[in-house]
mmCIF file of C-alpha atoms (C1' of nucleotides) in Angstrom:
data_model
loop_
_atom_site.group_PDB
_atom_site.id
_atom_site.type_symbol
_atom_site.label_atom_id
_atom_site.label_comp_id
_atom_site.label_asym_id
_atom_site.label_seq_id
_atom_site.Cartn_x
_atom_site.Cartn_y
_atom_site.Cartn_z
ATOM 1 C CA MET A 1 -10.809 -37.199 10.013
ATOM 2 C CA LYS A 2 -9.496 -34.384 7.608
ATOM 3 C CA PRO A 3 -6.335 -32.857 9.064
ATOM 4 C CA THR A 4 -6.210 -29.079 9.449
ATOM 5 C CA LYS A 5 -3.457 -27.514 7.222
ATOM 6 C CA THR A 6 -0.926 -25.620 9.256
ATOM 7 C CA TYR A 7 -0.684 -21.951 8.004
ATOM 8 C CA ILE A 8 1.997 -19.768 9.633
ATOM 9 C CA LEU A 9 1.560 -16.396 8.632
ATOM 10 C CA ASP A 10 4.928 -15.174 9.349
ATOM 11 C CA ASP A 11 6.556 -17.780 7.156
ATOM 12 C CA GLN A 12 4.725 -16.695 4.059
ATOM 13 C CA ILE A 13 6.790 -14.784 1.374
ATOM 14 C CA GLY A 14 3.909 -12.321 0.966
ATOM 15 C CA HIS A 15 3.682 -11.490 4.495
ATOM 16 C CA ILE A 16 7.423 -11.092 4.707
ATOM 17 C CA LEU A 17 7.624 -8.930 1.550
ATOM 18 C CA ARG A 18 5.241 -6.731 3.246
ATOM 19 C CA LYS A 19 6.967 -6.103 6.508
ATOM 20 C CA VAL A 20 10.252 -5.659 4.494
ATOM 21 C CA SER A 21 8.548 -3.037 2.187
ATOM 22 C CA GLN A 22 7.045 -1.512 5.416
ATOM 23 C CA ARG A 23 10.652 -1.171 6.788
ATOM 24 C CA HIS A 24 11.880 0.420 3.605
ATOM 25 C CA THR A 25 9.052 3.066 3.464
ATOM 26 C CA SER A 26 9.890 3.908 7.166
ATOM 27 C CA ILE A 27 13.562 4.406 6.225
ATOM 28 C CA PHE A 28 12.680 6.478 3.262
ATOM 29 C CA THR A 29 10.281 8.651 5.312
ATOM 30 C CA SER A 30 12.909 9.262 8.034
ATOM 31 C CA GLU A 31 15.766 9.956 6.005
ATOM 32 C CA MET A 32 14.063 12.133 3.129
ATOM 33 C CA PRO A 33 14.339 15.678 4.519
ATOM 34 C CA LEU A 34 12.274 17.099 1.497
ATOM 35 C CA ASP A 35 8.296 16.443 1.664
ATOM 36 C CA LEU A 36 8.789 13.553 -0.860
ATOM 37 C CA THR A 37 7.051 10.367 -0.564
ATOM 38 C CA PRO A 38 8.534 7.085 -2.161
ATOM 39 C CA THR A 39 6.108 7.400 -4.910
ATOM 40 C CA ARG A 40 6.500 11.055 -5.476
ATOM 41 C CA PHE A 41 10.072 10.436 -5.523
ATOM 42 C CA ALA A 42 9.905 7.539 -7.921
ATOM 43 C CA ALA A 43 7.866 9.557 -10.552
ATOM 44 C CA MET A 44 10.172 12.633 -10.536
ATOM 45 C CA ALA A 45 13.418 10.513 -10.491
ATOM 46 C CA LYS A 46 11.785 8.668 -13.723
ATOM 47 C CA LEU A 47 11.248 12.057 -15.263
ATOM 48 C CA LEU A 48 14.898 13.134 -14.653
ATOM 49 C CA GLU A 49 16.142 9.841 -16.076
ATOM 50 C CA GLN A 50 13.854 9.720 -18.969
ATOM 51 C CA GLY A 51 12.665 13.495 -19.814
ATOM 52 C CA PRO A 52 9.151 14.416 -20.411
ATOM 53 C CA LEU A 53 6.558 11.476 -20.670
ATOM 54 C CA SER A 54 2.901 11.034 -21.003
ATOM 55 C CA GLN A 55 1.047 10.487 -17.594
ATOM 56 C CA ASN A 56 0.254 6.710 -18.541
ATOM 57 C CA GLU A 57 3.935 6.229 -19.389
ATOM 58 C CA LEU A 58 5.229 7.641 -16.453
ATOM 59 C CA GLY A 59 2.889 5.231 -14.642
ATOM 60 C CA ARG A 60 3.971 2.355 -16.572
ATOM 61 C CA LEU A 61 7.849 3.110 -15.808
ATOM 62 C CA THR A 62 7.177 3.613 -12.184
ATOM 63 C CA ALA A 63 4.835 0.569 -11.690
ATOM 64 C CA MET A 64 1.785 2.744 -10.878
ATOM 65 C CA ASP A 65 -1.826 2.031 -11.886
ATOM 66 C CA ILE A 66 -3.249 4.709 -14.203
ATOM 67 C CA ALA A 67 -5.305 6.054 -11.430
ATOM 68 C CA THR A 68 -2.769 6.048 -8.853
ATOM 69 C CA ILE A 69 -0.211 8.034 -11.206
ATOM 70 C CA LYS A 70 -2.998 10.524 -11.890
ATOM 71 C CA GLY A 71 -3.135 11.482 -8.071
ATOM 72 C CA VAL A 72 0.488 11.423 -7.652
ATOM 73 C CA VAL A 73 1.166 13.829 -10.721
ATOM 74 C CA ASP A 74 -1.862 15.969 -9.416
ATOM 75 C CA ARG A 75 -0.175 16.376 -6.137
ATOM 76 C CA LEU A 76 3.438 16.878 -7.648
ATOM 77 C CA ARG A 77 1.736 19.662 -9.858
ATOM 78 C CA VAL A 78 0.172 21.485 -6.690
ATOM 79 C CA ARG A 79 3.570 21.632 -5.398
ATOM 80 C CA LYS A 80 4.880 22.943 -8.646
ATOM 81 C CA LEU A 81 7.443 20.413 -8.944
ATOM 82 C CA VAL A 82 6.082 19.042 -12.454
ATOM 83 C CA GLU A 83 3.799 20.663 -15.227
ATOM 84 C CA SER A 84 1.714 19.374 -18.046
ATOM 85 C CA LYS A 85 1.001 20.530 -21.229
ATOM 86 C CA LYS A 86 -0.812 18.855 -24.471
ATOM 87 C CA ASP A 87 1.115 16.771 -26.370
ATOM 88 C CA PRO A 88 0.997 18.315 -30.109
ATOM 89 C CA LYS A 89 1.399 15.082 -31.780
ATOM 90 C CA ASP A 90 -1.374 13.086 -29.694
ATOM 91 C CA ALA A 91 -4.523 15.195 -28.421
ATOM 92 C CA ARG A 92 -5.246 12.593 -25.782
ATOM 93 C CA ARG A 93 -1.910 12.804 -24.078
ATOM 94 C CA GLN A 94 -0.690 15.218 -21.316
ATOM 95 C CA LEU A 95 3.141 15.585 -21.469
ATOM 96 C CA ILE A 96 4.574 15.529 -17.994
ATOM 97 C CA LYS A 97 7.628 17.174 -17.221
ATOM 98 C CA LEU A 98 9.767 18.501 -14.279
ATOM 99 C CA THR A 99 9.654 22.276 -13.339
ATOM 100 C CA GLY A 100 13.121 24.046 -12.649
ATOM 101 C CA LYS A 101 11.995 23.792 -9.047
ATOM 102 C CA GLY A 102 11.249 19.884 -9.628
ATOM 103 C CA GLU A 103 14.599 19.438 -10.973
ATOM 104 C CA ASP A 104 16.331 21.123 -8.019
ATOM 105 C CA VAL A 105 14.376 19.060 -5.727
ATOM 106 C CA ILE A 106 15.104 15.599 -7.174
ATOM 107 C CA GLN A 107 18.550 16.229 -7.573
ATOM 108 C CA ALA A 108 18.903 17.394 -3.970
ATOM 109 C CA ALA A 109 17.008 14.304 -2.993
ATOM 110 C CA ILE A 110 19.077 11.520 -4.799
ATOM 111 C CA PRO A 111 21.835 11.352 -2.249
ATOM 112 C CA ASP A 112 19.097 10.807 0.419
ATOM 113 C CA ALA A 113 17.401 8.374 -1.527
ATOM 114 C CA LEU A 114 20.628 6.235 -2.140
ATOM 115 C CA GLU A 115 21.173 6.404 1.564
ATOM 116 C CA VAL A 116 18.059 5.037 1.954
ATOM 117 C CA THR A 117 18.776 2.080 -0.164
ATOM 118 C CA LYS A 118 21.899 1.614 1.722
ATOM 119 C CA GLN A 119 20.534 1.628 5.117
ATOM 120 C CA THR A 120 17.717 -0.815 3.951
ATOM 121 C CA VAL A 121 20.213 -3.631 3.135
ATOM 122 C CA ASP A 122 22.398 -2.840 6.003
ATOM 123 C CA ALA A 123 22.278 -5.995 7.596
ATOM 124 C CA LEU A 124 23.393 -7.734 4.418
ATOM 125 C CA THR A 125 27.065 -8.081 2.888
ATOM 126 C CA LYS A 126 27.404 -6.713 -0.680
ATOM 127 C CA ALA A 127 27.341 -10.383 -1.920
ATOM 128 C CA GLU A 128 24.241 -10.872 -0.186
ATOM 129 C CA THR A 129 22.826 -7.810 -1.504
ATOM 130 C CA LYS A 130 23.577 -8.617 -4.838
ATOM 131 C CA GLN A 131 22.026 -12.150 -4.411
ATOM 132 C CA LEU A 132 18.833 -10.809 -3.051
ATOM 133 C CA LEU A 133 18.481 -8.217 -5.887
ATOM 134 C CA LYS A 134 19.034 -11.328 -8.474
ATOM 135 C CA LEU A 135 16.244 -13.639 -6.667
ATOM 136 C CA LEU A 136 13.948 -10.787 -6.090
ATOM 137 C CA SER A 137 14.391 -9.995 -9.888
ATOM 138 C CA LYS A 138 13.544 -13.625 -10.865
ATOM 139 C CA LEU A 139 10.005 -13.165 -9.377
ATOM 140 C CA LEU A 140 8.925 -10.226 -11.465
ATOM 141 C CA MET B 1 31.606 21.092 -11.745
ATOM 142 C CA LYS B 2 29.452 18.796 -9.355
ATOM 143 C CA PRO B 3 29.010 15.564 -11.188
ATOM 144 C CA THR B 4 25.507 14.540 -11.011
ATOM 145 C CA LYS B 5 24.941 11.207 -9.203
ATOM 146 C CA THR B 6 23.180 8.714 -11.443
ATOM 147 C CA TYR B 7 20.064 7.231 -9.898
ATOM 148 C CA ILE B 8 18.291 4.277 -11.779
ATOM 149 C CA LEU B 9 15.016 3.678 -10.188
ATOM 150 C CA ASP B 10 14.847 -0.001 -11.472
ATOM 151 C CA ASP B 11 17.711 -0.821 -9.476
ATOM 152 C CA GLN B 12 16.819 0.281 -5.926
ATOM 153 C CA ILE B 13 15.666 -2.268 -3.531
ATOM 154 C CA GLY B 14 12.750 -0.163 -2.638
ATOM 155 C CA HIS B 15 11.333 -0.326 -6.116
ATOM 156 C CA ILE B 16 11.752 -3.674 -6.675
ATOM 157 C CA LEU B 17 10.157 -4.661 -3.540
ATOM 158 C CA ARG B 18 7.224 -2.853 -4.327
ATOM 159 C CA LYS B 19 6.983 -4.466 -7.691
ATOM 160 C CA VAL B 20 7.328 -8.065 -6.214
ATOM 161 C CA SER B 21 4.862 -7.216 -3.544
ATOM 162 C CA GLN B 22 2.508 -6.026 -6.278
ATOM 163 C CA ARG B 23 2.833 -9.290 -8.128
ATOM 164 C CA HIS B 24 2.402 -11.154 -5.056
ATOM 165 C CA THR B 25 -1.154 -9.071 -4.307
ATOM 166 C CA SER B 26 -2.083 -9.848 -7.922
ATOM 167 C CA ILE B 27 -1.683 -13.500 -7.490
ATOM 168 C CA PHE B 28 -3.607 -13.541 -4.375
ATOM 169 C CA THR B 29 -6.556 -11.752 -5.798
ATOM 170 C CA SER B 30 -6.805 -14.101 -8.749
ATOM 171 C CA GLU B 31 -6.203 -17.185 -6.758
ATOM 172 C CA MET B 32 -8.370 -16.396 -3.802
ATOM 173 C CA PRO B 33 -11.853 -17.502 -4.757
ATOM 174 C CA LEU B 34 -13.473 -16.077 -1.632
ATOM 175 C CA ASP B 35 -14.064 -12.377 -0.841
ATOM 176 C CA LEU B 36 -10.837 -11.834 0.940
ATOM 177 C CA THR B 37 -8.258 -9.486 0.618
ATOM 178 C CA PRO B 38 -4.485 -10.227 1.573
ATOM 179 C CA THR B 39 -5.038 -8.052 4.753
ATOM 180 C CA ARG B 40 -8.264 -9.692 5.811
ATOM 181 C CA PHE B 41 -6.937 -13.028 5.184
ATOM 182 C CA ALA B 42 -3.788 -12.420 7.378
ATOM 183 C CA ALA B 43 -5.913 -11.111 10.037
ATOM 184 C CA MET B 44 -8.266 -14.057 10.243
ATOM 185 C CA ALA B 45 -5.500 -16.528 9.719
ATOM 186 C CA LYS B 46 -3.710 -14.896 12.669
ATOM 187 C CA LEU B 47 -6.813 -15.400 14.919
ATOM 188 C CA LEU B 48 -7.062 -18.965 13.791
ATOM 189 C CA GLU B 49 -3.418 -19.424 14.772
ATOM 190 C CA GLN B 50 -3.635 -17.578 18.191
ATOM 191 C CA GLY B 51 -7.218 -17.463 19.216
ATOM 192 C CA PRO B 52 -9.025 -14.470 20.313
ATOM 193 C CA LEU B 53 -6.721 -11.266 20.593
ATOM 194 C CA SER B 54 -7.326 -7.617 21.203
ATOM 195 C CA GLN B 55 -7.504 -5.422 18.254
ATOM 196 C CA ASN B 56 -4.036 -3.714 18.924
ATOM 197 C CA GLU B 57 -2.348 -7.050 19.619
ATOM 198 C CA LEU B 58 -3.971 -8.456 16.313
ATOM 199 C CA GLY B 59 -2.627 -5.366 14.600
ATOM 200 C CA ARG B 60 1.023 -5.847 15.994
ATOM 201 C CA LEU B 61 0.899 -9.494 15.156
ATOM 202 C CA THR B 62 -0.248 -8.961 11.523
ATOM 203 C CA ALA B 63 2.142 -5.773 11.084
ATOM 204 C CA MET B 64 -1.012 -3.423 10.677
ATOM 205 C CA ASP B 65 -1.125 0.065 12.077
ATOM 206 C CA ILE B 66 -3.837 0.482 14.826
ATOM 207 C CA ALA B 67 -5.976 2.738 12.420
ATOM 208 C CA THR B 68 -5.367 0.188 9.664
ATOM 209 C CA ILE B 69 -6.365 -2.780 11.986
ATOM 210 C CA LYS B 70 -9.458 -0.953 12.962
ATOM 211 C CA GLY B 71 -10.702 -0.683 9.382
ATOM 212 C CA VAL B 72 -9.964 -4.175 8.716
ATOM 213 C CA VAL B 73 -11.881 -5.537 11.869
ATOM 214 C CA ASP B 74 -14.515 -3.107 10.927
ATOM 215 C CA ARG B 75 -14.890 -4.569 7.320
ATOM 216 C CA LEU B 76 -14.737 -8.335 8.742
ATOM 217 C CA ARG B 77 -17.164 -7.350 11.272
ATOM 218 C CA VAL B 78 -19.620 -6.190 8.700
ATOM 219 C CA ARG B 79 -19.171 -9.561 6.856
ATOM 220 C CA LYS B 80 -19.972 -11.381 10.094
ATOM 221 C CA LEU B 81 -16.688 -13.224 9.945
ATOM 222 C CA VAL B 82 -15.382 -12.101 13.224
ATOM 223 C CA GLU B 83 -17.126 -10.726 16.450
ATOM 224 C CA SER B 84 -15.929 -8.453 19.288
ATOM 225 C CA LYS B 85 -16.616 -8.250 23.071
ATOM 226 C CA LYS B 86 -15.498 -6.412 25.948
ATOM 227 C CA ASP B 87 -12.553 -7.950 27.748
ATOM 228 C CA PRO B 88 -13.773 -8.463 31.431
ATOM 229 C CA LYS B 89 -10.055 -8.247 32.399
ATOM 230 C CA ASP B 90 -9.386 -4.969 30.852
ATOM 231 C CA ALA B 91 -12.135 -2.359 30.149
ATOM 232 C CA ARG B 92 -10.248 -0.747 27.248
ATOM 233 C CA ARG B 93 -9.933 -3.964 25.256
ATOM 234 C CA GLN B 94 -12.145 -5.175 22.661
ATOM 235 C CA LEU B 95 -11.421 -9.024 22.075
ATOM 236 C CA ILE B 96 -11.585 -9.845 18.484
ATOM 237 C CA LYS B 97 -12.701 -13.546 17.637
ATOM 238 C CA LEU B 98 -13.501 -15.333 14.637
ATOM 239 C CA THR B 99 -17.107 -16.450 14.266
ATOM 240 C CA GLY B 100 -18.388 -19.724 13.305
ATOM 241 C CA LYS B 101 -18.652 -18.631 9.667
ATOM 242 C CA GLY B 102 -15.309 -16.907 9.911
ATOM 243 C CA GLU B 103 -13.646 -20.058 11.043
ATOM 244 C CA ASP B 104 -15.263 -21.852 8.221
ATOM 245 C CA VAL B 105 -14.005 -19.043 5.320
ATOM 246 C CA ILE B 106 -10.375 -19.113 6.823
ATOM 247 C CA GLN B 107 -10.095 -22.952 6.699
ATOM 248 C CA ALA B 108 -11.393 -23.038 3.239
ATOM 249 C CA ALA B 109 -9.114 -20.230 2.088
ATOM 250 C CA ILE B 110 -5.775 -21.865 3.535
ATOM 251 C CA PRO B 111 -5.144 -24.188 0.730
ATOM 252 C CA ASP B 112 -5.679 -21.305 -1.739
ATOM 253 C CA ALA B 113 -3.222 -18.914 0.194
ATOM 254 C CA LEU B 114 -0.814 -21.919 0.156
ATOM 255 C CA GLU B 115 -1.100 -21.923 -3.570
ATOM 256 C CA VAL B 116 -0.453 -18.226 -3.830
ATOM 257 C CA THR B 117 2.871 -18.692 -1.992
ATOM 258 C CA LYS B 118 3.728 -21.438 -4.284
ATOM 259 C CA GLN B 119 2.865 -19.304 -7.399
ATOM 260 C CA THR B 120 4.907 -16.461 -6.159
ATOM 261 C CA VAL B 121 8.104 -18.238 -5.788
ATOM 262 C CA ASP B 122 7.403 -20.481 -9.116
ATOM 263 C CA ALA B 123 10.492 -18.995 -10.910
ATOM 264 C CA LEU B 124 12.647 -20.171 -7.997
ATOM 265 C CA THR B 125 14.127 -23.517 -6.941
ATOM 266 C CA LYS B 126 13.385 -24.799 -3.326
ATOM 267 C CA ALA B 127 16.932 -23.845 -2.257
ATOM 268 C CA GLU B 128 16.640 -20.322 -3.908
ATOM 269 C CA THR B 129 13.376 -19.807 -2.170
ATOM 270 C CA LYS B 130 14.977 -20.657 1.242
ATOM 271 C CA GLN B 131 17.817 -18.483 0.490
ATOM 272 C CA LEU B 132 15.658 -15.520 -0.421
ATOM 273 C CA LEU B 133 13.566 -16.024 2.629
ATOM 274 C CA LYS B 134 16.602 -15.858 4.812
ATOM 275 C CA LEU B 135 18.180 -12.608 3.162
ATOM 276 C CA LEU B 136 14.546 -11.044 3.606
ATOM 277 C CA SER B 137 14.203 -12.095 7.189
ATOM 278 C CA LYS B 138 17.604 -10.095 7.619
ATOM 279 C CA LEU B 139 16.161 -6.833 6.389
ATOM 280 C CA LEU B 140 13.659 -7.133 9.388
ATOM 281 C "C1'" DT C 1 -13.848 5.973 -46.131
ATOM 282 C "C1'" DA C 2 -15.987 3.413 -42.263
ATOM 283 C "C1'" DT C 3 -15.453 0.728 -38.598
ATOM 284 C "C1'" DA C 4 -13.326 -1.828 -35.034
ATOM 285 C "C1'" DT C 5 -9.957 -1.748 -31.919
ATOM 286 C "C1'" DA C 6 -6.686 0.403 -28.971
ATOM 287 C "C1'" DT C 7 -4.845 3.835 -26.110
ATOM 288 C "C1'" DG C 8 -5.062 8.403 -23.214
ATOM 289 C "C1'" DA C 9 -7.130 10.186 -19.499
ATOM 290 C "C1'" DT C 10 -10.722 11.109 -15.702
ATOM 291 C "C1'" DT C 11 -13.821 9.774 -12.242
ATOM 292 C "C1'" DA C 12 -16.087 6.921 -8.406
ATOM 293 C "C1'" DG C 13 -15.785 3.448 -5.264
ATOM 294 C "C1'" DT C 14 -13.162 0.248 -1.983
ATOM 295 C "C1'" DA C 15 -9.236 -0.915 0.748
ATOM 296 C "C1'" DT C 16 -4.638 -0.510 2.784
ATOM 297 C "C1'" DA C 17 -1.304 2.587 5.428
ATOM 298 C "C1'" DC C 18 0.574 5.879 8.666
ATOM 299 C "C1'" DA C 19 0.731 10.335 11.452
ATOM 300 C "C1'" DA C 20 -1.433 12.930 15.002
ATOM 301 C "C1'" DA C 21 -4.382 14.295 18.234
ATOM 302 C "C1'" DC C 22 -7.713 12.712 21.451
ATOM 303 C "C1'" DG C 23 -10.466 10.323 25.529
ATOM 304 C "C1'" DA C 24 -10.642 6.308 28.548
ATOM 305 C "C1'" DC C 25 -8.418 3.290 31.193
ATOM 306 C "C1'" DT C 26 -4.239 0.470 33.925
ATOM 307 C "C1'" DA C 27 -0.772 -0.427 36.861
ATOM 308 C "C1'" DG C 28 3.282 1.130 38.990
ATOM 309 C "C1'" DA C 29 5.738 4.362 42.091
ATOM 310 C "C1'" DT C 30 5.426 6.940 45.697
ATOM 311 C "C1'" DA D 1 -4.798 7.152 47.794
ATOM 312 C "C1'" DT D 2 -2.832 9.651 43.940
ATOM 313 C "C1'" DC D 3 -0.059 10.626 40.363
ATOM 314 C "C1'" DT D 4 1.980 9.246 36.168
ATOM 315 C "C1'" DA D 5 3.460 6.807 32.279
ATOM 316 C "C1'" DG D 6 1.901 3.790 29.355
ATOM 317 C "C1'" DT D 7 -1.489 1.104 26.510
ATOM 318 C "C1'" DC D 8 -6.307 0.787 23.983
ATOM 319 C "C1'" DG D 9 -9.101 2.318 20.831
ATOM 320 C "C1'" DT D 10 -11.271 6.089 17.946
ATOM 321 C "C1'" DT D 11 -11.210 9.764 14.386
ATOM 322 C "C1'" DT D 12 -9.329 12.884 10.986
ATOM 323 C "C1'" DG D 13 -6.351 13.928 7.102
ATOM 324 C "C1'" DT D 14 -3.231 12.486 3.468
ATOM 325 C "C1'" DA D 15 -1.569 9.226 0.424
ATOM 326 C "C1'" DT D 16 -0.990 4.961 -2.079
ATOM 327 C "C1'" DA D 17 -3.369 1.173 -4.941
ATOM 328 C "C1'" DC D 18 -6.579 -1.094 -8.028
ATOM 329 C "C1'" DT D 19 -11.394 -1.886 -10.370
ATOM 330 C "C1'" DA D 20 -14.860 -0.441 -13.330
ATOM 331 C "C1'" DA D 21 -17.031 2.717 -15.926
ATOM 332 C "C1'" DT D 22 -16.786 6.452 -19.196
ATOM 333 C "C1'" DC D 23 -15.319 9.411 -22.944
ATOM 334 C "C1'" DA D 24 -12.122 11.372 -26.491
ATOM 335 C "C1'" DT D 25 -8.617 10.595 -29.624
ATOM 336 C "C1'" DA D 26 -5.717 7.391 -32.644
ATOM 337 C "C1'" DT D 27 -4.617 3.815 -35.670
ATOM 338 C "C1'" DA D 28 -5.259 -0.274 -38.317
ATOM 339 C "C1'" DT D 29 -7.522 -2.391 -41.559
ATOM 340 C "C1'" DA D 30 -11.369 -4.130 -44.523
#
DNA sequence: TATATATGATTAGTATACAAACGACTAGAT
DNA sequence: ATCTAGTCGTTTGTATACTAATCATATATA
C-alpha cells in the first residue's frame, strides 16, 4: 500500500513567508500615517533614490510587473505625487518623476518606514536580523 | 540644516520578503502541473489535514481573510474540488469539505508542492534552512 | 535600406488581499 | 425569556499581482 505523504502547511517556507509578509504589511498600514501603501511607498522611495525613471524601469527596480507598476503609477498620478512626460530621447517611454508634493510626502514618510522595518524585526537581535537578511538574500 | 535620512529600498526587510515570496510563487506556478494556485492548494491541503471545516475556520488556518477565503472556496467549488453543506449544529456555518475529486487532486499535488519547497531553499544548506525557518517563525 | 528582434506601454482577464458595512445567528449573562 | 456581545457569512470597493494579447517605437544586422 502506497503511504500518503504527510504535508503540514504550516511547516512550508512558502506559507511562512506569506504570513510574515502579511504581518509586515499590517505593521506598515498601522504605522504609516499618510495615505501610502507599501507599493506606492516603494515606487516613490525608488524615484527619490534614483531620480526620474521610465515606468518599466521603475517597475523593474521595485520588483513590480509592468501591469502592476502601471496601476501604481496611475494612482500616484491621480494623487499628484508623481507626474509623467514623454522621454525626448525615446518616444515609447514615459518618464516618471516625483512632484514637489510627492517629494515632500516621501521625505516625511521615510522615518515612518524605517520604524516599520524596526518593528518588523523587533523579536530578533541585531545579529539575528543580519543573519535573516543574509539568508533571505540567498533565495533571490 | 536637517539631514535627509537615507532609505535604501533594497535593504528593507519588507521589500526582500516581497521578492522572496514572488520567487516562491513563481516556482510554485512552474512546478505545479495541475490548475492550482498557492492559495487554492493551501486551502485543500488544510482540509486534507483537518477534515471538514467551516469557511471562516479554514480561512483562519490558512491565514486568509474572510473575504479572501470566500473567493478561494467559490473557485474551488466551481471546479468541484470542494463542496459545502449546512452545519447541523450551527445554522450560520457552511461546512466545507473536499470532494472525491478534490482529494485525488490534492494527494497528487503534494509531491509537487514538496518539490516547490525544496527548490525554494535550494541555495541553502539544511542547517541554513532550519535557521531561516526558525528566524522567520520568530517574526510571526 | 529592409527586416527581424527587442523594448515600452496599454488593456483585458483572473486571482489574491484587506477594510468596512451589513444581516443572520449563537451563547452567555441577567 | 430577553438582551447583548460575539461569530458566520456576504457584498462592495480599492489595491496589488501576473498572463497574454496588442500596438508603437528602437535598434541591430544582414
